Coordinates of C-alpha atoms in Angstrom, one line a residue:
X1 CA 0.0 0.3 0.4
X2 CA 3.3 2.7 0.8
X3 CA 4.7 1.8 -2.5
X4 CA 1.4 2.5 -4.9
X5 CA 1.1 5.8 -2.3
X6 CA 4.5 6.5 -3.6
X7 CA 3.8 6.0 -7.1
X8 CA 1.7 7.7 -7.2
X9 CA 2.5 10.4 -5.4
X10 CA 5.3 10.7 -7.9
X11 CA 2.1 11.2 -11.2
X12 CA 1.4 14.9 -11.1
X13 CA -2.5 13.8 -12.6
X14 CA -3.1 11.4 -8.8
X15 CA -0.9 13.8 -6.9
X16 CA -3.1 16.9 -8.2
X17 CA -6.2 14.7 -7.2
X18 CA -4.5 13.3 -3.5
X19 CA -4.4 17.1 -2.7
X20 CA -7.1 17.9 -4.1
X21 CA -8.7 15.0 -1.5
X22 CA -7.2 16.4 0.9
X23 CA -8.2 19.8 0.6
X24 CA -11.4 18.9 0.8
X25 CA -10.9 17.1 4.3
X26 CA -9.4 19.7 6.0
X27 CA -12.3 21.9 5.2
X28 CA -14.4 18.4 6.7
X29 CA -12.3 19.5 9.5
X30 CA -12.4 23.1 10.0
X31 CA -16.1 22.3 9.9
X32 CA -17.0 19.9 11.7
X33 CA -14.7 22.3 15.0
X34 CA -16.8 25.3 14.3
X35 CA -19.8 24.9 16.5
X36 CA -23.2 26.0 16.3
X37 CA -24.0 29.1 18.2
X38 CA -27.2 29.8 21.2
X39 CA -25.5 25.1 22.2
X40 CA -24.5 25.2 26.0
X41 CA -21.7 22.3 24.8
X42 CA -19.8 21.7 27.6
X43 CA -23.9 20.0 28.8
X44 CA -24.0 19.1 25.4
X45 CA -20.6 17.0 26.5
X46 CA -21.7 15.9 29.3
X47 CA -25.4 13.8 28.0
X48 CA -22.6 12.4 25.3
X49 CA -21.0 11.0 28.4
X50 CA -23.2 9.3 29.0
X51 CA -24.8 7.5 26.4
X52 CA -21.0 6.2 25.6
X53 CA -21.6 4.6 28.9
X54 CA -25.6 3.7 28.4
X55 CA -23.5 2.1 24.8
X56 CA -26.6 4.5 23.1
X57 CA -26.4 4.9 19.1
X58 CA -25.7 7.9 19.4
X59 CA -22.7 7.9 20.2
X60 CA -21.7 6.2 17.0
X61 CA -23.0 8.4 15.0
X62 CA -20.6 10.5 17.1
X63 CA -17.8 8.7 15.7
X64 CA -19.3 9.2 12.3
X65 CA -19.6 12.1 12.0
X66 CA -15.5 12.6 14.3
X67 CA -16.8 14.1 17.3
X68 CA -19.0 16.6 15.3
X69 CA -22.2 15.2 17.1
X70 CA -20.9 15.4 21.1
X71 CA -19.8 19.3 19.9
X72 CA -22.5 20.2 18.0
X73 CA -21.1 21.6 15.0
X74 CA -21.5 22.5 11.9
X75 CA -21.0 19.4 10.1
X76 CA -23.8 17.1 13.1
X77 CA -25.3 15.9 10.8
X78 CA -21.9 14.7 9.3
X79 CA -23.0 12.5 6.0
X80 CA -26.0 10.9 7.5
X81 CA -29.1 12.4 4.9
X82 CA -27.1 11.5 2.0
X83 CA -26.9 8.0 2.3
X84 CA -30.4 7.7 3.9
X85 CA -31.3 10.0 0.6
X86 CA -29.3 7.3 -1.3
X87 CA -31.1 4.4 -0.2
X88 CA -34.5 5.2 0.3
X89 CA -33.9 6.5 -4.5
X90 CA -32.1 3.6 -4.8
X91 CA -35.4 0.8 -3.6
X92 CA -37.4 3.1 -5.6
X93 CA -35.5 2.3 -8.6
X94 CA -36.2 -1.8 -8.0
X95 CA -39.2 -1.2 -7.3
X96 CA -40.2 1.5 -9.5
X97 CA -40.5 0.5 -13.6
X98 CA -40.8 3.8 -14.8
X99 CA -38.0 4.7 -11.9
X100 CA -35.6 2.1 -13.6
X101 CA -36.1 2.3 -17.1
X102 CA -35.5 5.8 -16.7
X103 CA -31.7 4.7 -15.1
X104 CA -31.1 2.2 -17.3
X105 CA -32.0 3.6 -21.5
X106 CA -31.6 7.6 -20.4
X107 CA -28.0 6.7 -19.5
X108 CA -25.9 9.9 -17.9
X109 CA -28.8 12.1 -18.2
X110 CA -31.2 9.8 -16.2
X111 CA -28.7 9.5 -14.5
X112 CA -28.0 13.1 -13.5
X113 CA -31.2 13.1 -12.6
X114 CA -31.2 10.6 -10.3
X115 CA -28.7 11.7 -8.4
X116 CA -30.6 15.7 -8.6
X117 CA -33.6 13.7 -6.6
X118 CA -30.4 11.9 -3.8
X119 CA -29.4 15.7 -3.5
X120 CA -34.0 17.5 -2.6
X121 CA -34.1 14.1 -0.2
X122 CA -31.2 14.5 1.6
X123 CA -31.5 17.7 2.0
X124 CA -34.5 17.7 3.5
X125 CA -34.0 14.8 5.3
X126 CA -31.8 16.8 6.7
X127 CA -33.6 19.8 8.3
X128 CA -35.7 16.3 9.7
X129 CA -32.8 15.0 11.5
X130 CA -31.4 19.1 12.8
X131 CA -35.2 19.9 13.6
X132 CA -34.5 16.2 15.3
X133 CA -31.7 17.6 17.2
X134 CA -32.3 20.5 18.1
X135 CA -35.7 18.4 19.8
X136 CA -33.0 17.1 22.6
X137 CA -31.0 20.1 22.7
X138 CA -34.3 22.2 23.9
X139 CA -35.7 19.1 26.5
X140 CA -32.6 19.4 27.7
X141 CA -30.3 17.6 30.3
X142 CA -31.0 16.0 34.0
X143 CA -33.8 19.5 33.2
X144 CA -31.3 21.6 32.3
X145 CA -31.8 22.4 28.6
X146 CA -29.2 22.4 26.2
X147 CA -29.6 25.8 25.1
X148 CA -28.1 29.1 26.1
X149 CA -31.8 30.7 23.9
X150 CA -34.8 29.3 23.5
X151 CA -36.1 32.1 21.0
X152 CA -37.2 31.8 18.0
X153 CA -34.7 33.4 16.0
X154 CA -32.6 30.7 17.6
X155 CA -34.3 27.6 17.2
X156 CA -34.3 28.7 13.3
X157 CA -30.6 29.3 13.3
X158 CA -29.4 26.3 14.7
X159 CA -32.1 24.1 12.2
X160 CA -30.8 25.7 9.5
X161 CA -27.0 25.9 10.2
X162 CA -27.5 22.5 10.3
X163 CA -28.7 22.1 7.8
X164 CA -26.6 23.8 5.8
X165 CA -23.8 22.2 7.0
X166 CA -25.6 18.8 5.4
X167 CA -25.5 20.1 2.3
X168 CA -21.9 21.7 1.5
X169 CA -20.6 18.2 3.1
X170 CA -22.6 16.5 1.0
X171 CA -20.7 18.9 -1.7
X172 CA -17.6 18.4 -0.6
X173 CA -18.0 14.7 -0.7
X174 CA -19.8 14.7 -4.4
X175 CA -16.1 16.3 -5.4
X176 CA -14.4 14.5 -4.1
X177 CA -15.8 11.8 -6.2
X178 CA -15.0 13.8 -9.6
X179 CA -11.9 15.2 -8.8
X180 CA -10.1 13.7 -5.5
X181 CA -9.9 9.5 -4.8
X182 CA -12.1 7.5 -4.1
X183 CA -16.0 7.2 -3.1
X184 CA -16.5 10.5 -2.0
X185 CA -19.3 9.6 0.9
X186 CA -16.5 7.4 2.1
X187 CA -14.0 9.1 2.1
X188 CA -15.7 11.6 4.3
X189 CA -16.9 8.5 6.8
X190 CA -13.3 7.3 6.8
X191 CA -12.1 11.0 7.5
X192 CA -14.4 10.9 10.6
X193 CA -13.9 7.8 12.3
X194 CA -9.5 8.5 12.1
X195 CA -10.0 11.3 13.8
X196 CA -11.7 9.4 16.8
X197 CA -8.3 8.1 16.9
X198 CA -7.1 10.0 19.5
X199 CA -9.6 9.2 21.7
X200 CA -9.2 5.5 21.1
X201 CA -5.5 5.9 21.8
X202 CA -6.3 7.3 25.2
X203 CA -8.9 5.2 26.2
X204 CA -5.7 2.3 25.1
X205 CA -3.8 4.1 27.1
X206 CA -6.0 3.8 30.4
X207 CA -6.9 0.6 30.2
X208 CA -3.6 -0.4 30.8
X209 CA -2.7 2.5 34.2
X210 CA -6.4 1.0 35.8
X211 CA -4.8 -2.4 36.6
X212 CA -4.6 -5.7 35.2
X213 CA -8.4 -6.2 33.9
X214 CA -8.5 -3.0 32.3
X215 CA -4.6 -4.0 30.6
X216 CA -6.4 -7.8 29.5
X217 CA -9.0 -5.1 28.0
X218 CA -7.2 -2.9 26.2
X219 CA -4.2 -5.5 25.1
X220 CA -8.5 -7.3 23.8
X221 CA -8.8 -4.6 22.2
X222 CA -5.4 -4.9 20.4
X223 CA -5.4 -8.3 19.5
X224 CA -9.5 -8.4 18.1
X225 CA -8.8 -5.3 15.8
X226 CA -5.4 -7.0 14.3
X227 CA -7.4 -10.2 13.1
X228 CA -10.3 -8.2 12.2
X229 CA -8.5 -6.4 9.6
X230 CA -6.3 -8.9 8.3
X231 CA -9.7 -11.0 8.0
X232 CA -11.0 -7.3 6.2
X233 CA -8.0 -7.5 3.3
X234 CA -8.0 -11.5 2.9
X235 CA -12.1 -11.8 2.2
X236 CA -11.7 -8.3 0.6
X237 CA -8.9 -10.3 -2.2
X238 CA -10.5 -13.5 -2.1
X239 CA -13.2 -14.3 -5.1
X240 CA -14.9 -16.7 -7.7
X241 CA -13.5 -17.7 -10.1
X242 CA -15.7 -19.9 -12.9
X243 CA -14.0 -20.7 -16.1
X244 CA -14.8 -19.6 -19.6
X245 CA -14.1 -20.9 -22.4
X246 CA -14.1 -19.1 -25.8
X247 CA -14.8 -21.7 -29.4
X248 CA -12.6 -20.7 -32.3
X249 CA -13.8 -18.7 -35.4
X250 CA -12.9 -17.4 -38.6
X251 CA -13.2 -13.9 -39.8
X252 CA -11.6 -13.7 -42.8
X253 CA -7.7 -15.3 -42.8
X254 CA -7.8 -15.0 -38.7
X255 CA -8.5 -17.7 -36.2
X256 CA -10.3 -15.6 -33.5
X257 CA -10.9 -17.6 -29.7
X258 CA -9.9 -20.9 -28.5
X259 CA -8.4 -18.9 -26.2
X260 CA -9.7 -20.4 -21.8
X261 CA -10.2 -17.0 -19.4
X262 CA -12.3 -17.3 -15.9
X263 CA -14.9 -15.1 -14.7
X264 CA -14.0 -13.7 -11.0
X265 CA -16.6 -13.2 -8.7
X266 CA -15.6 -11.3 -5.7
X267 CA -16.3 -12.5 -2.7
X268 CA -17.1 -8.9 -0.9
X269 CA -18.6 -7.3 -4.4
X270 CA -20.5 -4.4 -2.3
X271 CA -17.8 -3.2 0.4
X272 CA -19.2 -1.7 2.6
X273 CA -22.1 -0.1 1.5
X274 CA -23.9 -2.8 2.9
X275 CA -22.3 -1.5 7.3
X276 CA -23.1 1.9 6.2
X277 CA -26.4 1.4 4.6
X278 CA -26.8 -0.8 7.5
X279 CA -26.4 1.3 10.5
X280 CA -28.2 4.1 8.6
X281 CA -31.1 2.3 9.0
X282 CA -30.8 1.8 12.8
X283 CA -29.7 5.3 13.4
X284 CA -34.1 6.5 12.5
X285 CA -34.8 5.3 15.9
X286 CA -32.6 7.0 17.4
X287 CA -33.8 10.0 15.8
X288 CA -37.4 9.4 17.2
X289 CA -36.4 9.4 19.7
X290 CA -34.3 13.1 19.6
X291 CA -38.3 14.1 19.2
X292 CA -40.1 12.1 21.7
X293 CA -37.7 11.1 25.2
X294 CA -40.6 8.1 26.6
X295 CA -40.3 8.1 30.8
X296 CA -39.1 5.0 32.6
X297 CA -40.9 1.2 32.5
X298 CA -43.0 3.0 29.7
X299 CA -43.7 0.2 26.7
X300 CA -41.8 3.2 24.8
X301 CA -38.8 3.4 27.0
X302 CA -38.1 -0.6 26.0
X303 CA -39.1 -0.3 22.2
X304 CA -36.2 2.3 22.1
X305 CA -34.7 0.0 24.9
X306 CA -34.2 -2.8 21.7
X307 CA -31.8 0.0 19.5
X308 CA -29.0 -0.2 22.0
X309 CA -26.0 -1.8 20.4
X310 CA -25.6 -4.6 22.9
X311 CA -28.9 -5.1 23.1
X312 CA -30.0 -9.0 21.2
X313 CA -32.7 -7.4 19.6
X314 CA -30.4 -4.9 17.5
X315 CA -27.7 -7.3 17.3
X316 CA -30.0 -9.9 15.3
X317 CA -31.5 -6.9 12.9
X318 CA -28.3 -5.6 12.0
X319 CA -26.8 -9.2 10.9
X320 CA -30.1 -10.0 8.8
X321 CA -30.2 -5.8 7.2
X322 CA -26.0 -7.5 6.5
X323 CA -27.5 -9.3 4.1
X324 CA -30.2 -7.8 3.1
X325 CA -27.5 -4.8 1.9
X326 CA -25.3 -7.2 0.5
X327 CA -28.1 -9.7 -2.6
X328 CA -29.3 -5.8 -3.4
X329 CA -25.5 -4.4 -4.3
X330 CA -25.1 -7.5 -5.5
X331 CA -28.1 -7.8 -7.7
X332 CA -27.1 -4.3 -8.7
X333 CA -23.8 -5.2 -9.7
X334 CA -24.3 -8.1 -11.4
X335 CA -26.6 -9.3 -14.5
X336 CA -26.3 -12.8 -14.8
X337 CA -28.7 -12.7 -17.1
X338 CA -26.7 -10.1 -19.2
X339 CA -23.0 -12.0 -19.3
X340 CA -25.0 -15.3 -20.6
X341 CA -25.9 -13.2 -23.3
X342 CA -22.4 -11.5 -24.0
X343 CA -20.5 -15.0 -22.7
X344 CA -23.3 -16.7 -26.0
X345 CA -22.3 -13.4 -28.6
X346 CA -19.3 -13.8 -28.6
X347 CA -18.7 -17.2 -28.4
X348 CA -17.6 -18.0 -24.8
X349 CA -19.0 -21.5 -22.5
X350 CA -19.0 -22.1 -19.3
X351 CA -17.1 -25.7 -19.4
X352 CA -20.5 -28.5 -18.7
X353 CA -23.3 -25.5 -19.5
X354 CA -25.1 -24.7 -22.7
X355 CA -25.2 -21.1 -23.1
X356 CA -27.7 -18.8 -22.3
X357 CA -30.4 -20.0 -20.0
X358 CA -28.2 -23.2 -18.5
X359 CA -25.4 -20.5 -18.3
X360 CA -28.3 -17.7 -16.3
X361 CA -28.6 -20.0 -13.7
X362 CA -25.6 -21.5 -12.9
X363 CA -24.0 -17.6 -12.5
X364 CA -26.8 -16.7 -10.4
X365 CA -26.1 -19.9 -8.8
X366 CA -23.1 -19.4 -7.9
X367 CA -23.5 -15.4 -7.3
X368 CA -26.3 -16.5 -4.7
X369 CA -23.1 -18.0 -3.0
X370 CA -20.6 -16.2 -2.8
X371 CA -22.5 -13.4 -2.1
X372 CA -24.0 -16.1 1.1
X373 CA -20.0 -15.8 2.0
X374 CA -19.7 -12.4 1.9
X375 CA -22.5 -10.8 3.9
X376 CA -21.6 -13.3 6.9
X377 CA -18.1 -12.1 6.6
X378 CA -19.2 -8.8 7.0
X379 CA -21.1 -9.7 9.2
X380 CA -19.1 -11.7 11.5
X381 CA -16.9 -8.5 12.1
X382 CA -20.0 -5.7 11.6
X383 CA -21.3 -8.1 14.8
X384 CA -18.8 -10.5 16.8
X385 CA -17.3 -6.8 18.2
X386 CA -21.3 -5.9 19.3
X387 CA -21.1 -9.8 21.5
X388 CA -18.2 -9.1 23.3
X389 CA -19.4 -5.5 24.1
X390 CA -22.2 -7.2 25.7
X391 CA -21.2 -9.6 27.8
X392 CA -18.5 -7.4 28.9
X393 CA -19.8 -3.9 29.6
X394 CA -16.0 -2.6 30.0
X395 CA -15.7 -3.0 26.7
X396 CA -18.5 -0.9 25.2
X397 CA -15.9 0.3 23.1
X398 CA -15.0 -2.3 20.5
X399 CA -19.4 -2.4 20.0
X400 CA -17.9 0.7 17.6
X401 CA -14.2 -0.3 16.9
X402 CA -16.2 -3.4 14.9
X403 CA -17.8 -1.7 12.4
X404 CA -15.7 1.7 12.6
X405 CA -12.7 -1.2 11.5
X406 CA -14.2 -2.2 8.5
X407 CA -15.8 1.2 7.6
X408 CA -11.7 1.9 8.0
X409 CA -9.8 -1.1 6.2
X410 CA -12.3 -1.2 3.1
X411 CA -12.0 2.5 2.6
X412 CA -8.3 2.4 1.8
X413 CA -8.0 -0.1 0.6
X414 CA -10.7 0.4 -2.2
X415 CA -9.2 3.8 -2.0
X416 CA -5.5 2.6 -3.5
X417 CA -7.4 -0.3 -6.3
X418 CA -8.7 2.5 -7.6
X419 CA -5.1 4.9 -7.6
X420 CA -3.3 1.5 -9.0
X421 CA -6.1 0.9 -11.4
X422 CA -5.6 4.9 -12.4
X423 CA -1.3 3.7 -12.9
X424 CA -2.0 0.7 -14.9
X425 CA -3.9 2.5 -17.1
X426 CA -1.1 5.5 -17.4
X427 CA 0.9 2.2 -17.7
X428 CA 2.8 3.7 -14.5
X429 CA 6.6 0.9 -14.3
X430 CA 6.3 0.1 -11.3
X431 CA 3.1 -2.2 -12.5
X432 CA 4.4 -3.8 -15.8
X433 CA 8.7 -4.7 -14.3

């Protein structure tokens, strides 16, 4: 990886893209340090400290925002509204035939329309989330309002600032995708999670200083983290190779075909997106709880408790959503019928299967098995730390670590692969020797 970065930096075009991406991330981190006016940030920090101890999903969302949520900064909403808007539009595209035709037949113009609608929906969701966050601040912590000004103008300023931050961070992510390196949404999530690194190091140091139990907990966190990283790298590079044979054919005076190759199906073709989407959906109940905080012992209180990260219900639903989104992404990215038709047109076939429907059925079956393995891999990496945190409450921070590590490692691997692809297109000698 470091060699790839070194080679990329030596190329002027890629160096400009890397610097552009770093500049955008600098703006993101700068915005994550600017607090919104009329908010008591000291009281808010105390509230999030309690959320961290209790395993609330608020602490989880705070990790995605790089600490912006606990400091009430202009980027406190992070990229979550845009991710939720993307989920809604992608599901509607599959469910509504007219939208599906617009994407497939409309080409670039159709994709631009969907992207435009996604932005509008993201702003609306950002406005709703900002209002929910304001409602939580107004309700207060321990009977004390976390607002220094309860006026109408202050409320409008707070809500609109949060919403504007959502729109700006969405714009920054799109510019990274267009002019920088990697996927903008993933890169911003990556930056937010990595920025919490110093806090994690501080936690480990405190555990080492707290005695034998703390040392064991810290060592266990490090060992699990390293094991997860190794496992993620191994599974991200794994693929199922389906053999393909091309028949010999004569065109003019030349003979073509007769070659053997393979059709690669990556085990984790969807990357970290199922994790990100599942996490975003499970953050919706917490958004509702910002509007409505039921009293202890009531039915509503027990329902909201189900969505605590260490609750078995949350863990099961999280795993099922990861599985569902893994299959959803596989169905979008891989079309067995289209692949079978292309093989048939070019004189290719899979040994033991006739061209056409038998080939597409075999590819569909193989894709289903590979996708299940990939979804199982994502589920194990994301859920195992949650189970450890549920068993040992002193390791509740591991609950955050599982999903965070898979996003960080997954985004880093994907970005490095994009760099390698761009360097290969430019015939970089380091990859031809």
